[in-house]
Short mmCIF file of C-alpha atoms and ligand atoms in Angstrom, two decimals:
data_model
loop_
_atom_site.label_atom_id
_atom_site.label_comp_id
_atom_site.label_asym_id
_atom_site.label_seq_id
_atom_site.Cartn_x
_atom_site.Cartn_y
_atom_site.Cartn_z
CA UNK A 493 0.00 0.00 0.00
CA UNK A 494 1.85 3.24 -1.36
CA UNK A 495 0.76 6.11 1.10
CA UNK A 496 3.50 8.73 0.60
CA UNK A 497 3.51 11.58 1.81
CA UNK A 498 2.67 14.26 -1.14
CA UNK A 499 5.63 16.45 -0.19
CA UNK A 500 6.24 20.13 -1.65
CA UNK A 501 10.02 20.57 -1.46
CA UNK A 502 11.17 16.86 -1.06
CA UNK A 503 12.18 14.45 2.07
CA UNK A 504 14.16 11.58 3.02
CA UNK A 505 12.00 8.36 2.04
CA UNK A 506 12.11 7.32 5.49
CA UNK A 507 9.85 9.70 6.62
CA UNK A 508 7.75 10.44 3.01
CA UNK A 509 7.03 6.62 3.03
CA UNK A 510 6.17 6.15 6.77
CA UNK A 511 2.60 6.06 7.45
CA UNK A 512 0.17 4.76 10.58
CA UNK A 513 -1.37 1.86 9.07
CA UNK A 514 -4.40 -0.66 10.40
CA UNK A 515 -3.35 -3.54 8.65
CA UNK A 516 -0.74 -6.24 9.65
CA UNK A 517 0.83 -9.36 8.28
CA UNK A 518 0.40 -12.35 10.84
CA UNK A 519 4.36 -12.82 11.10
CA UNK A 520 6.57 -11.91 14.48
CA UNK A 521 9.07 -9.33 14.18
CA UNK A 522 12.46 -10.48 14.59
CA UNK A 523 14.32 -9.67 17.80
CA UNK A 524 17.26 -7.88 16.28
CA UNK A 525 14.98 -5.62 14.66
CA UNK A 526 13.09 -5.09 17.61
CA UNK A 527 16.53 -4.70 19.70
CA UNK A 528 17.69 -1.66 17.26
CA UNK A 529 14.27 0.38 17.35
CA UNK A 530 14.22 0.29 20.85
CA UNK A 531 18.06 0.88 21.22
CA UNK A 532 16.99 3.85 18.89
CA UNK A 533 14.22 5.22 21.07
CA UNK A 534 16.88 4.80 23.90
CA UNK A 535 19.31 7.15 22.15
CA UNK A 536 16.30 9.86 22.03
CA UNK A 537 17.43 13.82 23.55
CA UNK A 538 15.61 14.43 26.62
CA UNK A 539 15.21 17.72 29.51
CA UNK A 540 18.63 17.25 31.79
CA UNK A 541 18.56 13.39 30.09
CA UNK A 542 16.07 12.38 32.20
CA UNK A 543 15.06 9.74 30.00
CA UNK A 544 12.04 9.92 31.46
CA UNK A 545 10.35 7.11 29.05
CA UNK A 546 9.73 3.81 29.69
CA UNK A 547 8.26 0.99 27.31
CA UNK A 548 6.29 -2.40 28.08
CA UNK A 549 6.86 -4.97 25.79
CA UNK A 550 4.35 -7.43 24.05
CA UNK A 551 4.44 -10.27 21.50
CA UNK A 552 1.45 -11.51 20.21
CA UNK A 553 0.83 -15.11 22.22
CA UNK A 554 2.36 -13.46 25.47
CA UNK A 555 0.67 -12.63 28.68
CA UNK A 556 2.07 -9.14 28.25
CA UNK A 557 0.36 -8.58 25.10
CA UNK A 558 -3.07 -9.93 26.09
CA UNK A 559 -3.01 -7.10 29.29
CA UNK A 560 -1.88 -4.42 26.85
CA UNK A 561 -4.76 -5.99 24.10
CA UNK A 562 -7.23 -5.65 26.66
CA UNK A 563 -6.57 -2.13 27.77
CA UNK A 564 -7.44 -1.00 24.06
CA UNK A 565 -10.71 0.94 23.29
CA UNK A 566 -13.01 -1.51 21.16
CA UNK A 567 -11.92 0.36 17.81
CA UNK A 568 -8.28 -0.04 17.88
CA UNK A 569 -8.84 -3.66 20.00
CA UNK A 570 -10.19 -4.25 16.42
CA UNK A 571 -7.16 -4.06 14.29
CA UNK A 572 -4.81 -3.58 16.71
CA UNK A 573 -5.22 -7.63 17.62
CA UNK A 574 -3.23 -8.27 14.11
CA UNK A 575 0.26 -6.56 15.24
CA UNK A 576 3.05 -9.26 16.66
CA UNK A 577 3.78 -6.08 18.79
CA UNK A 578 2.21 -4.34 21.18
CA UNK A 579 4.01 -1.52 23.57
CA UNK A 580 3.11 0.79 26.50
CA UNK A 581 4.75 4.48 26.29
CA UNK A 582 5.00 5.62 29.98
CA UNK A 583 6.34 9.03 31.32
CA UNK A 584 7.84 9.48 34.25
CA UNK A 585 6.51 12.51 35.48
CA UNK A 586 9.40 13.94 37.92
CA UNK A 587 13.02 14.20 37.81
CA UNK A 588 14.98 11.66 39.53
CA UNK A 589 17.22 13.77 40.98
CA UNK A 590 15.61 16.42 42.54
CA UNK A 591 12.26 14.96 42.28
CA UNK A 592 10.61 18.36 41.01
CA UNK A 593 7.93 18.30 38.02
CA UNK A 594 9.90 17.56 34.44
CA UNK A 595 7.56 19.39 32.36
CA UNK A 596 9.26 17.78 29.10
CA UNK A 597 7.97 14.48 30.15
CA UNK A 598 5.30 13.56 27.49
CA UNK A 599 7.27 15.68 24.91
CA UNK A 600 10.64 13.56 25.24
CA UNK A 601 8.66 10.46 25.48
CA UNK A 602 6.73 11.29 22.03
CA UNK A 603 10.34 12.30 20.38
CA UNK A 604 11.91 9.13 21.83
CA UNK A 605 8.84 7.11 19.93
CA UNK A 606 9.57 9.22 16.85
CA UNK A 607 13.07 7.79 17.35
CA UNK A 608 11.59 4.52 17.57
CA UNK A 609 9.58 5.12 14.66
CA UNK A 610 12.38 6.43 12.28
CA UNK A 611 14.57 3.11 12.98
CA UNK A 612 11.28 0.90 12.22
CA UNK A 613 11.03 2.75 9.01
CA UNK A 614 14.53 1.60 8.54
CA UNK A 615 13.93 -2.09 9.90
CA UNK A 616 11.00 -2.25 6.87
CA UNK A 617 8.85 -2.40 9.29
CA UNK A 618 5.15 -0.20 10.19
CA UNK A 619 3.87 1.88 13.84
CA UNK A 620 0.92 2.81 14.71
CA UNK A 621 0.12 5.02 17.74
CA UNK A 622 -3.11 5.10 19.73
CA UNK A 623 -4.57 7.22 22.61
CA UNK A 624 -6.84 5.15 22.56
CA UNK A 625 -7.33 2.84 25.42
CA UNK A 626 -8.11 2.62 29.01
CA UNK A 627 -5.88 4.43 31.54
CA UNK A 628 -6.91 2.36 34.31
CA UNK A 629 -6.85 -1.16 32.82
CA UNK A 630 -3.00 -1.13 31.68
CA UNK A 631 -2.17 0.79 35.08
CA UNK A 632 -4.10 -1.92 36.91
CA UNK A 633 -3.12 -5.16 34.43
CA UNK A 634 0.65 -4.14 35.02
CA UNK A 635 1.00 -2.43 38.09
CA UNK A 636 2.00 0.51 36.76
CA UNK A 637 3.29 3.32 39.79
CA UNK A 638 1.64 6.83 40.16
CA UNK A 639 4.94 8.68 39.07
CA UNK A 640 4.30 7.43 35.66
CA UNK A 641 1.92 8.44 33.14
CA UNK A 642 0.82 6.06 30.63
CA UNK A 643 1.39 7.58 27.66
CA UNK A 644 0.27 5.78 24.36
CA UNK A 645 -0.06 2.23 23.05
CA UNK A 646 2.14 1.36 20.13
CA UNK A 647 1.67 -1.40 17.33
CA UNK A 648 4.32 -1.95 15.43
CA UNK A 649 4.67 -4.76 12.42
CA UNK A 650 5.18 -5.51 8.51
CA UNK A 651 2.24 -4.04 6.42
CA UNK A 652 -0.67 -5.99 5.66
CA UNK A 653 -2.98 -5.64 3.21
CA UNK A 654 -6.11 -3.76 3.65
CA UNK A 655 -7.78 -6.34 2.36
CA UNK A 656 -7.69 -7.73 5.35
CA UNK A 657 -9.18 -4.94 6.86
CA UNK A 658 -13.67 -4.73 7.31
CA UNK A 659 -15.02 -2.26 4.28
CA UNK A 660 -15.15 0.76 6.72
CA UNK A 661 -11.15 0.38 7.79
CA UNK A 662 -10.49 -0.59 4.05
CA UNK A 663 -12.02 2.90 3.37
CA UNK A 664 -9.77 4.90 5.90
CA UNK A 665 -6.53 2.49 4.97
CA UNK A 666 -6.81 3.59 1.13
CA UNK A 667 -7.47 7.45 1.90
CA UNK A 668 -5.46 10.21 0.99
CA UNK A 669 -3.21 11.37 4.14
CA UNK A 670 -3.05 15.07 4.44
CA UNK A 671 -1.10 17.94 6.22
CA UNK A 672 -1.05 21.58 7.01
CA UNK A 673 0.49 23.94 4.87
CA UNK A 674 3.92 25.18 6.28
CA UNK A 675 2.59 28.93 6.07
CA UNK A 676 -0.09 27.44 9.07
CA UNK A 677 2.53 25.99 11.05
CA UNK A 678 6.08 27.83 10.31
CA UNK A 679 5.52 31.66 11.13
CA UNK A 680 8.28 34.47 11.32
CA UNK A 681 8.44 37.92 13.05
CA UNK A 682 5.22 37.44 14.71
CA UNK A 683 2.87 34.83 15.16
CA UNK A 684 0.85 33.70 12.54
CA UNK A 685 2.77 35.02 9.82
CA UNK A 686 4.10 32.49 7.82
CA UNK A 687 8.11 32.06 7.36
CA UNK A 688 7.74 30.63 3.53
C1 LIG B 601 -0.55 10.29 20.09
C2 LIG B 601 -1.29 9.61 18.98
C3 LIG B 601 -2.49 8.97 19.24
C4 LIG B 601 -3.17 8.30 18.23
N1 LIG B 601 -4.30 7.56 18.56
C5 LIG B 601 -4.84 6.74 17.63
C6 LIG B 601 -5.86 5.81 18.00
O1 LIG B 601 -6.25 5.68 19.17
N2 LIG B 601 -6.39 5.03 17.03
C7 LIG B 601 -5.97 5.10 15.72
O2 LIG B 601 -6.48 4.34 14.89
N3 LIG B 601 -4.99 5.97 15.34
C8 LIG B 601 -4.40 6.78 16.26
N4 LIG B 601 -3.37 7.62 15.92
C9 LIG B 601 -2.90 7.68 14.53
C10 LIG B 601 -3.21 9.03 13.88
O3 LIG B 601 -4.57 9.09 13.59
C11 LIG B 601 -2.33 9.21 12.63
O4 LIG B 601 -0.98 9.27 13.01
C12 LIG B 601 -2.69 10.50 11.88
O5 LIG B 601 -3.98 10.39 11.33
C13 LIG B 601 -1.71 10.80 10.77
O6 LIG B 601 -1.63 9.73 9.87
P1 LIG B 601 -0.24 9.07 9.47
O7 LIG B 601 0.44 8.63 10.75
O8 LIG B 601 -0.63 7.87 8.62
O9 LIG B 601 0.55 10.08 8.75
C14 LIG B 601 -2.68 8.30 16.91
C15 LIG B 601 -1.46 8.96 16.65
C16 LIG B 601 -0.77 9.59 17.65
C17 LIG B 601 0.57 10.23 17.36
#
């Protein structure tokens, strides 16, 4: 499935061809792969390099993934159950040292997924983010401790095809992906007015 991104002045293929897909081939991910993207989301920038993410792990047949599977809203439980891998994004909220409020948590967590994301890419291989699930069932199914906040559930896998998909996924899997304009996004002497 050829999604990429319609760009304007050109980008590297990693990123013009990445996309968040719903469909998933039914084969495991091999753990060297899987050992590089999450050595790459390790080697992520964060506030005072806190680090403040952390990831849970699981592989489709494992207890782990069943707990994170049944934390997901009914929508992305859906097509979500076809990844071989399924991972918790938590943010730790303070700083270790001094124990005061890291306000970069969730943003350093997000750019170490991007991280993660860009060395998938790489690997061959597909993520998909989600907000949605249920706070309190992966903080309960994995005892999860109130400095942390559970940011996002991750799929990650080789592309499937959205044939595999029901009509109304099909639909959303074949649609056009589409962006700002840089003018709405990338101002210049005061806000709002575009830098281009
Ligand atoms: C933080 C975050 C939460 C998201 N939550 C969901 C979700 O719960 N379910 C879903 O199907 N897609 C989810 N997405 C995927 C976005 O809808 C998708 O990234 C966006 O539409 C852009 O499409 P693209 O990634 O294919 O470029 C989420 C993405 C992010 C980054």
């Amino acid at each position: 499935m050829n999604k990429q991104a319609k760009t304007k002045y050109g980008i590297h293929s990693l990123l013009e061809n990445r996309w968040s897909p719903r469909s998933f081939r039914d084969i495991s991910i091999e753990k060297e792969k899987l050992q590089r993207i999450f050595e790459a989301a390790s080697w992520s920038p964060s506030c005072f390099n806190e680090q403040p993410w952390r990831f849970i792990v699981g592989e489709k047949g494992n207890e782990t993934y069943n707990k994170i599977l049944e934390g997901l809203v009914e929508f992305n439980k859906k097509w979500a159950v076809n990844a071989p891998v399924l991972i918790v994004s938590l943010a730790k909220k303070y700083f270790s040292k001094n124990y005061k409020e890291n306000f970069h948590f969730l943003y350093d967590t997000g750019q170490a997924v991007a991280h993660l994301t860009f060395q998938a890419s790489y690997e061959g291989l597909y993520v998909h983010q989600m907000a949605g699930f249920n706070f309190e069932t992966i903080k309960n199914n994995f005892d999860i401790p109130d400095e942390f906040y559970i940011v996002t559930v991750i799929a990650v896998g080789y592309i499937g095809s959205p044939d595999l998909l029901d009509d109304k996924l099909k639909e959303s899997e074949n649609s056009e992906r589409v962006r700002k304009e840089l003018s709405e996004i990338f101002f210049k002497e005061k806000f709002g007015l575009s830098w281009e």
